[in-house]
């Protein structure tokens, strides 16, 4: 999702949701590891790291929300004179300074956040799948017990009526 300029309210909501998610996953992850559920706890902690990286990116956008021109100038002073506009992305967080020549360059959001966010999310999903597989492997399958009708019960009921 991209727009021309960052919007204050969506950024605040995104930061709040990402922070609460990171807090909740961290609170779940460490005790899970302590109980021996390493894959499950690791998935939660990797998800928390992805949420923190996302929140950091959104905070970077929020910090430069009113100064996109300044962010573009700080990122590359030599190309700033050729900037024709701005493009904001919320997933992953990013601010691109568009050039009159058709290219663009990144500003405001640190370059390492997107790889950290993506890598952490992939690790979280992988560990979650391993945790599900481990749970299925170690949990005995429980089948509902229904008394099998005796083959003679239907016949005996018909005779009695």
CSV table of C-alpha atoms in Angstrom, one decimal:
chain,number,residue,atom,x,y,z
A,1,UNK,CA,0.0,0.0,0.0
A,2,UNK,CA,1.5,3.3,-1.0
A,3,UNK,CA,0.4,6.9,-0.8
A,4,UNK,CA,1.8,10.4,-1.5
A,5,UNK,CA,2.4,11.4,2.1
A,6,UNK,CA,2.5,9.6,5.4
A,7,UNK,CA,-0.8,9.8,7.4
A,8,UNK,CA,-0.5,10.5,11.1
A,9,UNK,CA,-3.4,8.4,12.4
A,10,UNK,CA,-2.7,5.2,10.5
A,11,UNK,CA,0.9,5.4,11.6
A,12,UNK,CA,-0.1,5.8,15.3
A,13,UNK,CA,-2.5,2.9,15.0
A,14,UNK,CA,0.1,0.7,13.3
A,15,UNK,CA,2.7,1.6,15.9
A,16,UNK,CA,0.3,0.8,18.7
A,17,UNK,CA,-0.8,-2.6,17.2
A,18,UNK,CA,2.8,-3.6,16.5
A,19,UNK,CA,4.0,-2.6,20.0
A,20,UNK,CA,1.1,-4.6,21.6
A,21,UNK,CA,1.8,-7.6,19.4
A,22,UNK,CA,5.5,-7.5,20.2
A,23,UNK,CA,4.7,-7.2,24.0
A,24,UNK,CA,2.2,-10.1,23.9
A,25,UNK,CA,4.4,-12.4,21.8
A,26,UNK,CA,7.4,-11.7,24.1
A,27,UNK,CA,5.2,-12.4,27.1
A,28,UNK,CA,4.2,-15.7,25.6
A,29,UNK,CA,7.6,-16.7,24.1
A,30,UNK,CA,9.9,-16.7,27.1
A,31,UNK,CA,7.6,-18.8,29.4
A,32,UNK,CA,6.9,-21.2,26.5
A,33,UNK,CA,10.6,-21.8,26.2
A,34,UNK,CA,10.9,-22.2,29.9
A,35,UNK,CA,8.3,-25.0,29.8
A,36,UNK,CA,10.2,-26.8,27.0
A,37,UNK,CA,8.2,-25.7,24.0
A,38,UNK,CA,11.2,-24.3,22.2
A,39,UNK,CA,9.7,-24.2,18.7
A,40,UNK,CA,6.5,-22.5,20.0
A,41,UNK,CA,8.4,-20.0,22.1
A,42,UNK,CA,10.9,-19.3,19.4
A,43,UNK,CA,8.1,-18.7,16.9
A,44,UNK,CA,6.6,-16.1,19.3
A,45,UNK,CA,9.9,-14.4,19.9
A,46,UNK,CA,10.7,-14.2,16.2
A,47,UNK,CA,7.3,-12.8,15.6
A,48,UNK,CA,7.9,-10.2,18.3
A,49,UNK,CA,11.2,-9.2,16.6
A,50,UNK,CA,9.3,-8.8,13.3
A,51,UNK,CA,6.7,-6.6,15.1
A,52,UNK,CA,9.4,-4.5,16.7
A,53,UNK,CA,11.2,-4.0,13.3
A,54,UNK,CA,7.8,-3.0,11.8
A,55,UNK,CA,7.1,-0.5,14.6
A,56,UNK,CA,10.6,1.0,14.3
A,57,UNK,CA,9.9,1.6,10.6
A,58,UNK,CA,6.6,3.2,11.3
A,59,UNK,CA,8.2,5.4,14.0
A,60,UNK,CA,10.8,6.5,11.5
A,61,UNK,CA,8.0,7.5,9.1
A,62,UNK,CA,6.1,9.2,11.8
A,63,UNK,CA,9.1,11.2,12.9
A,64,UNK,CA,9.5,12.5,9.3
A,65,UNK,CA,5.8,12.8,8.7
A,66,UNK,CA,5.9,16.6,8.5
A,67,UNK,CA,9.4,16.8,7.0
A,68,UNK,CA,9.5,14.4,4.0
A,69,UNK,CA,11.5,17.0,2.1
A,70,UNK,CA,14.0,17.2,4.9
A,71,UNK,CA,14.2,13.4,5.0
A,72,UNK,CA,15.0,13.3,1.3
A,73,UNK,CA,17.6,16.0,1.7
A,74,UNK,CA,19.3,14.3,4.6
A,75,UNK,CA,19.3,10.9,2.8
A,76,UNK,CA,21.0,12.2,-0.4
A,77,UNK,CA,21.9,15.9,-0.5
A,78,UNK,CA,23.3,15.6,-4.0
A,79,UNK,CA,20.1,14.3,-5.6
A,80,UNK,CA,17.7,16.4,-3.5
A,81,UNK,CA,17.5,19.1,-6.2
A,82,UNK,CA,16.0,16.5,-8.6
A,83,UNK,CA,13.2,15.3,-6.2
A,84,UNK,CA,9.8,15.6,-7.8
A,85,UNK,CA,7.7,13.9,-5.2
A,86,UNK,CA,7.4,11.4,-2.4
A,87,UNK,CA,6.0,7.9,-2.1
A,88,UNK,CA,5.2,6.3,1.2
A,89,UNK,CA,4.8,2.6,1.8
A,90,UNK,CA,3.3,1.2,5.0
A,91,UNK,CA,4.1,-2.5,4.3
A,92,UNK,CA,7.1,-2.6,4.4
A,93,UNK,CA,7.5,0.9,5.9
A,94,UNK,CA,9.4,3.1,3.5
A,95,UNK,CA,9.7,6.6,2.2
A,96,UNK,CA,10.9,6.9,-1.4
A,97,UNK,CA,12.0,10.2,-2.9
A,98,UNK,CA,11.0,10.2,-6.6
A,99,UNK,CA,13.3,11.9,-9.0
A,100,UNK,CA,12.4,13.8,-12.1
A,101,UNK,CA,14.4,11.3,-14.1
A,102,UNK,CA,12.1,8.5,-13.1
A,103,UNK,CA,14.2,6.8,-10.4
A,104,UNK,CA,13.9,7.1,-6.6
A,105,UNK,CA,15.9,6.6,-3.5
A,106,UNK,CA,15.0,5.6,0.0
A,107,UNK,CA,14.9,8.0,3.0
A,108,UNK,CA,13.8,8.1,6.6
A,109,UNK,CA,13.5,4.3,7.3
A,110,UNK,CA,16.8,2.4,8.0
A,111,UNK,CA,17.7,0.0,5.2
A,112,UNK,CA,18.2,-3.0,7.4
A,113,UNK,CA,14.6,-3.0,8.8
A,114,UNK,CA,12.9,-4.7,5.9
A,115,UNK,CA,15.3,-7.7,5.8
A,116,UNK,CA,15.1,-8.0,9.6
A,117,UNK,CA,11.3,-7.9,9.5
A,118,UNK,CA,11.0,-10.3,6.6
A,119,UNK,CA,13.6,-12.8,8.0
A,120,UNK,CA,12.0,-12.8,11.4
A,121,UNK,CA,8.6,-13.4,9.9
A,122,UNK,CA,9.8,-16.3,7.9
A,123,UNK,CA,11.6,-17.8,10.9
A,124,UNK,CA,8.4,-17.3,13.0
A,125,UNK,CA,6.2,-19.1,10.5
A,126,UNK,CA,8.8,-21.9,10.1
A,127,UNK,CA,9.0,-22.4,13.8
A,128,UNK,CA,5.2,-22.3,14.2
A,129,UNK,CA,4.8,-25.0,11.6
A,130,UNK,CA,7.5,-27.1,13.4
A,131,UNK,CA,5.6,-26.6,16.7
A,132,UNK,CA,2.3,-27.7,15.1
A,133,UNK,CA,4.1,-30.8,13.6
A,134,UNK,CA,5.7,-31.6,16.9
A,135,UNK,CA,2.4,-31.2,18.8
A,136,UNK,CA,0.6,-33.6,16.3
A,137,UNK,CA,3.5,-36.1,16.6
A,138,UNK,CA,3.5,-36.1,20.4
A,139,UNK,CA,-0.2,-35.9,21.1
A,140,UNK,CA,-2.0,-39.2,21.0
A,141,UNK,CA,-5.0,-39.2,18.7
A,142,UNK,CA,-8.2,-39.5,20.7
A,143,UNK,CA,-11.1,-41.1,18.9
A,144,UNK,CA,-14.6,-40.7,20.3
A,145,UNK,CA,-15.9,-43.9,21.8
A,146,UNK,CA,-19.3,-44.8,20.7
A,147,UNK,CA,-20.7,-48.1,21.8
A,148,UNK,CA,-21.0,-50.3,18.8
A,149,UNK,CA,-24.5,-51.5,18.3
A,150,UNK,CA,-24.8,-55.2,18.6
A,151,UNK,CA,-26.0,-56.8,15.4
A,152,UNK,CA,-28.9,-58.4,17.3
A,153,UNK,CA,-30.2,-55.3,19.1
A,154,UNK,CA,-32.3,-54.0,16.1
A,155,UNK,CA,-33.8,-57.4,15.6
A,156,UNK,CA,-34.6,-57.9,19.3
A,157,UNK,CA,-36.3,-54.4,19.4
A,158,UNK,CA,-38.5,-55.3,16.4
A,159,UNK,CA,-39.6,-58.5,18.0
A,160,UNK,CA,-40.5,-56.9,21.2
A,161,UNK,CA,-42.8,-54.4,19.6
